[in-house]
Amino acid sequence: SRVSAAGAEPGSRPTAVAAVLPAGGCGERMGVRTPKQFCRVLERPLISYTLQALERVCWIKDIVVAVTGENMEAMRNIIQRYGHKRISLAEAGATRHRSIFSGLKALAEDQPDCKLTKPEVVIIHDAVRPFVEEDVLLRVVMAAKEHGAAGAIRPLVSTVISPAADGCLDHALDRAKHRASEMPQAFLFDVIYEAYQQCSDYDLEFGTECLQLALKYCHTKAKLVEGPPELWKVTYKQDLYAAESLIKEKISQEICVVVKTKDEESVGHLLKEVLKNELNCATITSTALDHSGGDIQNFLTDQCCSFIWVTVLSSDFQETRKFLTALEESSLPLLYPVVVVLVHCLDFTLVPPAQKMESLMWIRGLAKEVKKRNVLLSGLLINYSQDEQKLQESLQQGASIIAALVKERSPALAGQLLVA
Amino acid sequence: SRVSAAGAEPGSRPTAVAAVLPAGGCGERMGVRTPKQFCRVLERPLISYTLQALERVCWIKDIVVAVTGENMEAMRNIIQRYGHKRISLAEAGATRHRSIFSGLKALAEDQPDCKLTKPEVVIIHDAVRPFVEEDVLLRVVMAAKEHGAAGAIRPLVSTVISPAADGCLDHALDRAKHRASEMPQAFLFDVIYEAYQQCSDYDLEFGTECLQLALKYCHTKAKLVEGPPELWKVTYKQDLYAAESLIKEKISQEICVVVKTKDEESVGHLLKEVLKNELNCATITSTALDHSGGDIQNFLTDQCCSFIWVTVLSSDFQETRKFLTALEESSLPLLYPVVVVLVHCLDFTLVPPAQKMESLMWIRGLAKEVKKRNVLLSGLLINYSQDEQKLQESLQQGASIIAALVKERSPALAGQLLVA
Ligand SMILES: [Mg+2]
Ligand SMILES: [Mg+2]
């Protein structure tokens, strides 16, 4: 088993790995009627973020999602709309364990109409833990290869207590001697499938912990792997808020600056540099478009669904509309709402901002139109001053405004003409 | 004890209650250097929200906060800046238990220089649980009167496991038989003070659970009280985000609409009605100001620190400045950043918005000036159209814009002239 442990070295990739996501839960705890995995964060169902996180990991070959019959169609729509790949659907059972078992069956070779290949290792993850990273997935998979089973754990935040029958404290547990069992978990497929086949109806109804099933029915002691706090389970309303903020933080760092003509490249470049600092950008794609939008596809190859468009062009209505249409009609996996900021550069001493705004009032109408399709269009005037300091100030303020639009993604502020 | 249990009936208020907040923690878990109780949410330290939540409960007579020597001065500044009342400071110890003990000593009558009265019941709460409501405080206090000790609990979100020495799973606990112990807790003062006086150095160093001390040293079995999910402990970065969203949601529901002159009262009233729906407002104060701002004090008596100002006035620069100065110089416990929206009503067919914007460009300069003092000023034009439908549309859009400004409180968007 030293050999497989060595597989965890940097650069190595495990083979024959699949994932099962039980997504049959009904979200009672959220205090809303929508099951929490289907709650929308920035208009997009939470589960879609989780699928995206798993898809980014190229060595996960298949992802089986177990959903209830009534959500099957909605799930198919999500897969299509957000361009998810490598997903198979299985029918969820009445409990979490039954849903996982259903997902495992879809992966088992002994099933008749099975199109999937039985994996060596299977990851079990929750649909409501969208912030899982490749690193922790790799660590649990490698530990499962070595130990047969492995699961992410976290320190306890609260002390755990045991109540007596009268609703009073019986005893408190020693916090240092216990951990919270989180997801992802991973298993040798044969181990966990055997455990599910062996286990009792009582286990399938009332059990919660897969690691415990592997222990009870296969005598496999799971390796516990410390995970990061971002693995937490989105359970309550405040967790949805937290998820939204984390997603906003992430996507606001991926910006595409489109510069229309060569002569404006310099201010576009300056703006890009200021934006990089302002948004702590990981990805900032820059391109010069000579005609309006036709080649959007060509320069956007990032698989990730987060695009923010900052165009530096003194475009007219028709041109801008063509550009937006090209964007919407592209097969890019856009993350809606898409924010588009049309940046116009002019010397405020030569053209007063209010005058320019008058000539840009068409943005209001166009914004109203595209807002229906979840594209948030705004205009921004930057003072392209001869005075170096004034230019820098305006660029800095412009970048702050763009950052706010991009982070908040507030539909109410679409259609406005802003001045930096 | 039936008598004190009867005290939990609606309308009854417990007497002789104090609260102790250990706030000596160092925030390692947050991944930041600032102790988490001092982390800023909307520019204001988290602990200030918690103190506010406790102060709102009129039957809590004294609140003792235990802070480390190095944070004592910062804590005094927070108390002054946000106008906190009924607060006493005690010196925190090296552990949570030592800090609580220090707070209890300050309340005990046997201490020499004690200005506080020994309470019958003492609440122990965390500085990093700002969303505690009167209801749960009342329930734990009443349960403590009856049972000697009581604490809020929540169902477990994750399964709790016990690791073996080799880092593998030893066993998983039955989730249904365990609960997470949260805060607030409450005790008969004599019970918990006795427990702390009796307990060992080991307990003071490594113990976490006050309920367990009461059990161990006073044989008092704490009553467990189911609390709401909002009681959760702000621990990680995502918890700060969640806290921020919940606070924004709350404060955006408390708006003050100031209407300047009688003839504008009608549109002011209409806007107020639309805002009520848009923001799900709990508090919306409306007033007519005849001169600029001098009587702000008079109509704002709400003790709560959340004010948002929507003024419906076609004011000039001097008038607006006077108004802002009166606001800032008032002794109102403002929640910074304060959002001020100057709403101007005009018929867009008679005066084009761009023309009006030109005459309002002074808002940019004034906004820049007051932004330094954390006041976020924006202008908003509403189409005071003769056409009833156009007027309604504009009011609706205006309300959405105000809601966005008020919820996001984004400094980057201050100084803008927006059009509804
Ligand atoms: Mg579990
Ligand atoms: Mg505790």
mmCIF file of C-alpha atoms in Angstrom, chain A residues 5-211:
data_model
loop_
_atom_site.group_PDB
_atom_site.id
_atom_site.type_symbol
_atom_site.label_atom_id
_atom_site.label_comp_id
_atom_site.label_asym_id
_atom_site.label_seq_id
_atom_site.Cartn_x
_atom_site.Cartn_y
_atom_site.Cartn_z
ATOM 1 C CA ALA A 5 0.228 6.325 -0.959
ATOM 2 C CA ALA A 6 3.075 7.499 -3.179
ATOM 3 C CA GLY A 7 0.372 8.413 -5.679
ATOM 4 C CA ALA A 8 -0.450 11.453 -3.572
ATOM 5 C CA GLU A 9 2.792 13.126 -4.639
ATOM 6 C CA PRO A 10 2.413 16.370 -6.554
ATOM 7 C CA GLY A 11 1.470 15.909 -10.188
ATOM 8 C CA SER A 12 0.224 12.369 -9.888
ATOM 9 C CA ARG A 13 -3.388 11.674 -10.781
ATOM 10 C CA PRO A 14 -5.482 8.821 -9.503
ATOM 11 C CA THR A 15 -7.233 6.684 -12.101
ATOM 12 C CA ALA A 16 -10.698 5.099 -12.197
ATOM 13 C CA VAL A 17 -12.415 7.512 -9.847
ATOM 14 C CA ALA A 18 -16.131 8.340 -9.896
ATOM 15 C CA ALA A 19 -18.292 10.476 -7.607
ATOM 16 C CA VAL A 20 -21.776 10.015 -6.176
ATOM 17 C CA LEU A 21 -23.833 13.001 -5.018
ATOM 18 C CA PRO A 22 -26.982 12.286 -3.043
ATOM 19 C CA ALA A 23 -29.311 15.206 -3.890
ATOM 20 C CA GLY A 24 -32.680 13.885 -2.792
ATOM 21 C CA GLY A 25 -32.962 15.967 0.402
ATOM 22 C CA CYS A 26 -35.963 18.167 0.964
ATOM 23 C CA GLY A 27 -34.434 21.192 2.659
ATOM 24 C CA GLU A 28 -36.700 21.385 5.699
ATOM 25 C CA ARG A 29 -33.972 22.902 7.770
ATOM 26 C CA MET A 30 -33.597 25.912 5.498
ATOM 27 C CA GLY A 31 -37.064 27.091 6.437
ATOM 28 C CA VAL A 32 -37.928 27.349 2.748
ATOM 29 C CA ARG A 33 -39.780 24.999 0.476
ATOM 30 C CA THR A 34 -37.079 24.626 -2.159
ATOM 31 C CA PRO A 35 -34.676 21.750 -1.362
ATOM 32 C CA LYS A 36 -31.479 23.511 -0.437
ATOM 33 C CA GLN A 37 -29.396 22.020 -3.263
ATOM 34 C CA PHE A 38 -31.796 23.748 -5.674
ATOM 35 C CA CYS A 39 -31.804 27.108 -3.880
ATOM 36 C CA ARG A 40 -30.523 29.813 -6.166
ATOM 37 C CA VAL A 41 -27.331 31.667 -5.492
ATOM 38 C CA LEU A 42 -26.875 34.478 -8.020
ATOM 39 C CA GLU A 43 -29.803 32.985 -9.934
ATOM 40 C CA ARG A 44 -28.036 29.629 -10.285
ATOM 41 C CA PRO A 45 -28.929 26.488 -8.301
ATOM 42 C CA LEU A 46 -26.422 25.645 -5.582
ATOM 43 C CA ILE A 47 -25.901 22.108 -6.919
ATOM 44 C CA SER A 48 -24.603 23.533 -10.191
ATOM 45 C CA TYR A 49 -21.672 25.121 -8.340
ATOM 46 C CA THR A 50 -20.916 21.804 -6.670
ATOM 47 C CA LEU A 51 -21.000 19.951 -10.004
ATOM 48 C CA GLN A 52 -18.711 22.593 -11.467
ATOM 49 C CA ALA A 53 -16.253 22.092 -8.603
ATOM 50 C CA LEU A 54 -16.159 18.336 -9.283
ATOM 51 C CA GLU A 55 -15.977 18.721 -13.077
ATOM 52 C CA ARG A 56 -12.902 20.912 -12.772
ATOM 53 C CA VAL A 57 -11.099 17.848 -11.409
ATOM 54 C CA CYS A 58 -10.207 16.054 -14.619
ATOM 55 C CA TRP A 59 -9.475 12.680 -12.996
ATOM 56 C CA ILE A 60 -13.051 12.272 -11.764
ATOM 57 C CA LYS A 61 -14.427 10.276 -14.695
ATOM 58 C CA ASP A 62 -18.137 10.039 -13.860
ATOM 59 C CA ILE A 63 -20.428 11.956 -11.544
ATOM 60 C CA VAL A 64 -23.665 10.236 -10.537
ATOM 61 C CA VAL A 65 -26.314 12.534 -9.051
ATOM 62 C CA ALA A 66 -29.204 10.904 -7.209
ATOM 63 C CA VAL A 67 -32.341 13.053 -7.470
ATOM 64 C CA THR A 68 -35.973 12.325 -6.736
ATOM 65 C CA GLY A 69 -38.345 11.591 -9.598
ATOM 66 C CA GLU A 70 -40.039 14.954 -9.207
ATOM 67 C CA ASN A 71 -36.739 16.843 -9.536
ATOM 68 C CA MET A 72 -35.355 14.733 -12.405
ATOM 69 C CA GLU A 73 -36.545 17.101 -15.124
ATOM 70 C CA ALA A 74 -35.302 20.190 -13.255
ATOM 71 C CA MET A 75 -31.917 18.496 -12.857
ATOM 72 C CA ARG A 76 -31.736 17.727 -16.578
ATOM 73 C CA ASN A 77 -32.435 21.387 -17.290
ATOM 74 C CA ILE A 78 -29.679 22.484 -14.937
ATOM 75 C CA ILE A 79 -27.215 20.140 -16.651
ATOM 76 C CA GLN A 80 -28.152 21.529 -20.046
ATOM 77 C CA ARG A 81 -28.290 25.182 -19.091
ATOM 78 C CA TYR A 82 -24.898 25.229 -17.360
ATOM 79 C CA GLY A 83 -23.245 22.802 -19.755
ATOM 80 C CA HIS A 84 -22.374 20.182 -17.162
ATOM 81 C CA LYS A 85 -20.419 17.185 -18.409
ATOM 82 C CA ARG A 86 -19.798 13.616 -17.199
ATOM 83 C CA ILE A 87 -23.072 13.597 -15.220
ATOM 84 C CA SER A 88 -25.376 10.598 -14.927
ATOM 85 C CA LEU A 89 -28.639 10.649 -13.018
ATOM 86 C CA ALA A 90 -29.916 8.017 -10.635
ATOM 87 C CA GLU A 91 -33.203 7.962 -8.770
ATOM 88 C CA ALA A 92 -32.874 9.112 -5.175
ATOM 89 C CA GLY A 93 -34.345 7.020 -2.380
ATOM 90 C CA ALA A 94 -36.312 8.179 0.632
ATOM 91 C CA THR A 95 -33.198 8.629 2.757
ATOM 92 C CA ARG A 96 -29.663 9.816 2.191
ATOM 93 C CA HIS A 97 -28.298 6.268 2.440
ATOM 94 C CA ARG A 98 -30.809 4.925 -0.075
ATOM 95 C CA SER A 99 -29.853 7.696 -2.487
ATOM 96 C CA ILE A 100 -26.162 6.909 -2.170
ATOM 97 C CA PHE A 101 -26.878 3.194 -2.652
ATOM 98 C CA SER A 102 -28.850 4.063 -5.787
ATOM 99 C CA GLY A 103 -25.897 6.055 -7.120
ATOM 100 C CA LEU A 104 -23.491 3.223 -6.347
ATOM 101 C CA LYS A 105 -25.728 0.712 -8.139
ATOM 102 C CA ALA A 106 -25.538 2.849 -11.268
ATOM 103 C CA LEU A 107 -21.751 2.490 -11.132
ATOM 104 C CA ALA A 108 -21.674 -1.254 -10.355
ATOM 105 C CA GLU A 109 -20.836 -3.505 -13.269
ATOM 106 C CA ASP A 110 -23.393 -6.090 -12.296
ATOM 107 C CA GLN A 111 -26.277 -3.836 -13.259
ATOM 108 C CA PRO A 112 -27.943 -4.724 -16.586
ATOM 109 C CA ASP A 113 -28.304 -1.443 -18.554
ATOM 110 C CA CYS A 114 -25.218 0.184 -17.101
ATOM 111 C CA LYS A 115 -23.250 2.516 -19.359
ATOM 112 C CA LEU A 116 -20.806 3.499 -16.638
ATOM 113 C CA THR A 117 -17.550 1.781 -15.767
ATOM 114 C CA LYS A 118 -17.116 0.489 -12.250
ATOM 115 C CA PRO A 119 -14.488 2.728 -10.621
ATOM 116 C CA GLU A 120 -11.707 1.619 -8.314
ATOM 117 C CA VAL A 121 -12.473 4.472 -5.917
ATOM 118 C CA VAL A 122 -15.743 6.296 -5.421
ATOM 119 C CA ILE A 123 -16.056 9.749 -3.876
ATOM 120 C CA ILE A 124 -19.221 10.531 -1.958
ATOM 121 C CA HIS A 125 -19.927 14.238 -1.684
ATOM 122 C CA ASP A 126 -22.863 16.500 -0.751
ATOM 123 C CA ALA A 127 -24.662 18.636 -3.309
ATOM 124 C CA VAL A 128 -24.675 21.435 -0.741
ATOM 125 C CA ARG A 129 -20.908 21.717 -0.296
ATOM 126 C CA PRO A 130 -19.942 23.711 -3.381
ATOM 127 C CA PHE A 131 -16.477 24.842 -2.257
ATOM 128 C CA VAL A 132 -14.655 21.529 -2.455
ATOM 129 C CA GLU A 133 -11.184 21.813 -3.972
ATOM 130 C CA GLU A 134 -9.062 19.319 -5.893
ATOM 131 C CA ASP A 135 -6.523 19.116 -3.074
ATOM 132 C CA VAL A 136 -8.860 17.640 -0.456
ATOM 133 C CA LEU A 137 -10.493 15.355 -3.046
ATOM 134 C CA LEU A 138 -7.058 14.014 -3.928
ATOM 135 C CA ARG A 139 -6.165 13.488 -0.295
ATOM 136 C CA VAL A 140 -9.315 11.522 0.545
ATOM 137 C CA VAL A 141 -9.027 9.445 -2.653
ATOM 138 C CA MET A 142 -5.412 8.541 -1.942
ATOM 139 C CA ALA A 143 -6.221 7.719 1.682
ATOM 140 C CA ALA A 144 -9.138 5.538 0.503
ATOM 141 C CA LYS A 145 -6.824 3.660 -1.842
ATOM 142 C CA GLU A 146 -4.553 2.912 1.078
ATOM 143 C CA HIS A 147 -7.106 2.343 3.852
ATOM 144 C CA GLY A 148 -10.241 1.328 1.955
ATOM 145 C CA ALA A 149 -12.161 4.332 3.276
ATOM 146 C CA ALA A 150 -11.428 7.955 4.130
ATOM 147 C CA GLY A 151 -13.366 11.067 5.069
ATOM 148 C CA ALA A 152 -12.822 14.746 5.650
ATOM 149 C CA ILE A 153 -13.116 15.939 9.234
ATOM 150 C CA ARG A 154 -13.117 19.325 10.971
ATOM 151 C CA PRO A 155 -12.600 20.379 14.582
ATOM 152 C CA LEU A 156 -15.860 20.838 16.489
ATOM 153 C CA VAL A 157 -17.030 24.448 16.718
ATOM 154 C CA SER A 158 -19.503 23.807 19.551
ATOM 155 C CA THR A 159 -19.265 21.405 22.440
ATOM 156 C CA VAL A 160 -21.390 18.322 21.906
ATOM 157 C CA ILE A 161 -23.644 17.254 24.732
ATOM 158 C CA SER A 162 -25.835 14.303 25.495
ATOM 159 C CA PRO A 163 -29.304 15.171 26.807
ATOM 160 C CA ALA A 164 -31.121 13.002 29.339
ATOM 161 C CA ALA A 165 -34.726 11.911 28.829
ATOM 162 C CA ASP A 166 -35.991 14.866 30.916
ATOM 163 C CA GLY A 167 -34.445 17.445 28.545
ATOM 164 C CA CYS A 168 -31.627 18.214 30.967
ATOM 165 C CA LEU A 169 -27.894 17.796 30.466
ATOM 166 C CA ASP A 170 -26.632 14.285 31.006
ATOM 167 C CA HIS A 171 -23.016 14.966 30.077
ATOM 168 C CA ALA A 172 -20.814 17.026 27.783
ATOM 169 C CA LEU A 173 -18.318 15.356 25.458
ATOM 170 C CA ASP A 174 -14.646 16.231 25.497
ATOM 171 C CA ARG A 175 -14.307 18.493 22.487
ATOM 172 C CA ALA A 176 -10.651 17.622 21.929
ATOM 173 C CA LYS A 177 -11.484 13.921 21.568
ATOM 174 C CA HIS A 178 -14.153 14.374 18.886
ATOM 175 C CA ARG A 179 -14.385 15.700 15.349
ATOM 176 C CA ALA A 180 -17.134 16.690 12.945
ATOM 177 C CA SER A 181 -17.409 14.279 10.040
ATOM 178 C CA GLU A 182 -17.714 16.280 6.815
ATOM 179 C CA MET A 183 -17.627 15.518 3.108
ATOM 180 C CA PRO A 184 -16.023 14.495 0.733
ATOM 181 C CA GLN A 185 -15.496 10.884 1.674
ATOM 182 C CA ALA A 186 -13.949 8.235 -0.564
ATOM 183 C CA PHE A 187 -14.009 4.444 -0.599
ATOM 184 C CA LEU A 188 -12.666 1.534 -2.557
ATOM 185 C CA PHE A 189 -15.773 0.868 -4.594
ATOM 186 C CA ASP A 190 -15.939 -2.787 -3.608
ATOM 187 C CA VAL A 191 -15.790 -1.911 0.087
ATOM 188 C CA ILE A 192 -18.629 0.608 0.173
ATOM 189 C CA TYR A 193 -20.799 -1.315 -2.297
ATOM 190 C CA GLU A 194 -20.421 -4.448 -0.190
ATOM 191 C CA ALA A 195 -21.315 -2.465 2.939
ATOM 192 C CA TYR A 196 -24.511 -1.137 1.347
ATOM 193 C CA GLN A 197 -25.478 -4.589 0.115
ATOM 194 C CA GLN A 198 -24.951 -6.060 3.580
ATOM 195 C CA CYS A 199 -26.492 -3.351 5.697
ATOM 196 C CA SER A 200 -29.895 -3.512 7.329
ATOM 197 C CA ASP A 201 -33.047 -1.583 6.500
ATOM 198 C CA TYR A 202 -32.589 0.177 9.815
ATOM 199 C CA ASP A 203 -29.183 1.444 8.648
ATOM 200 C CA LEU A 204 -30.630 2.606 5.345
ATOM 201 C CA GLU A 205 -33.432 4.445 7.125
ATOM 202 C CA PHE A 206 -31.736 5.979 10.138
ATOM 203 C CA GLY A 207 -27.980 5.814 9.607
ATOM 204 C CA THR A 208 -26.127 8.939 8.563
ATOM 205 C CA GLU A 209 -22.487 8.030 8.370
ATOM 206 C CA CYS A 210 -21.046 6.077 5.421
ATOM 207 C CA LEU A 211 -17.753 5.672 7.251
#
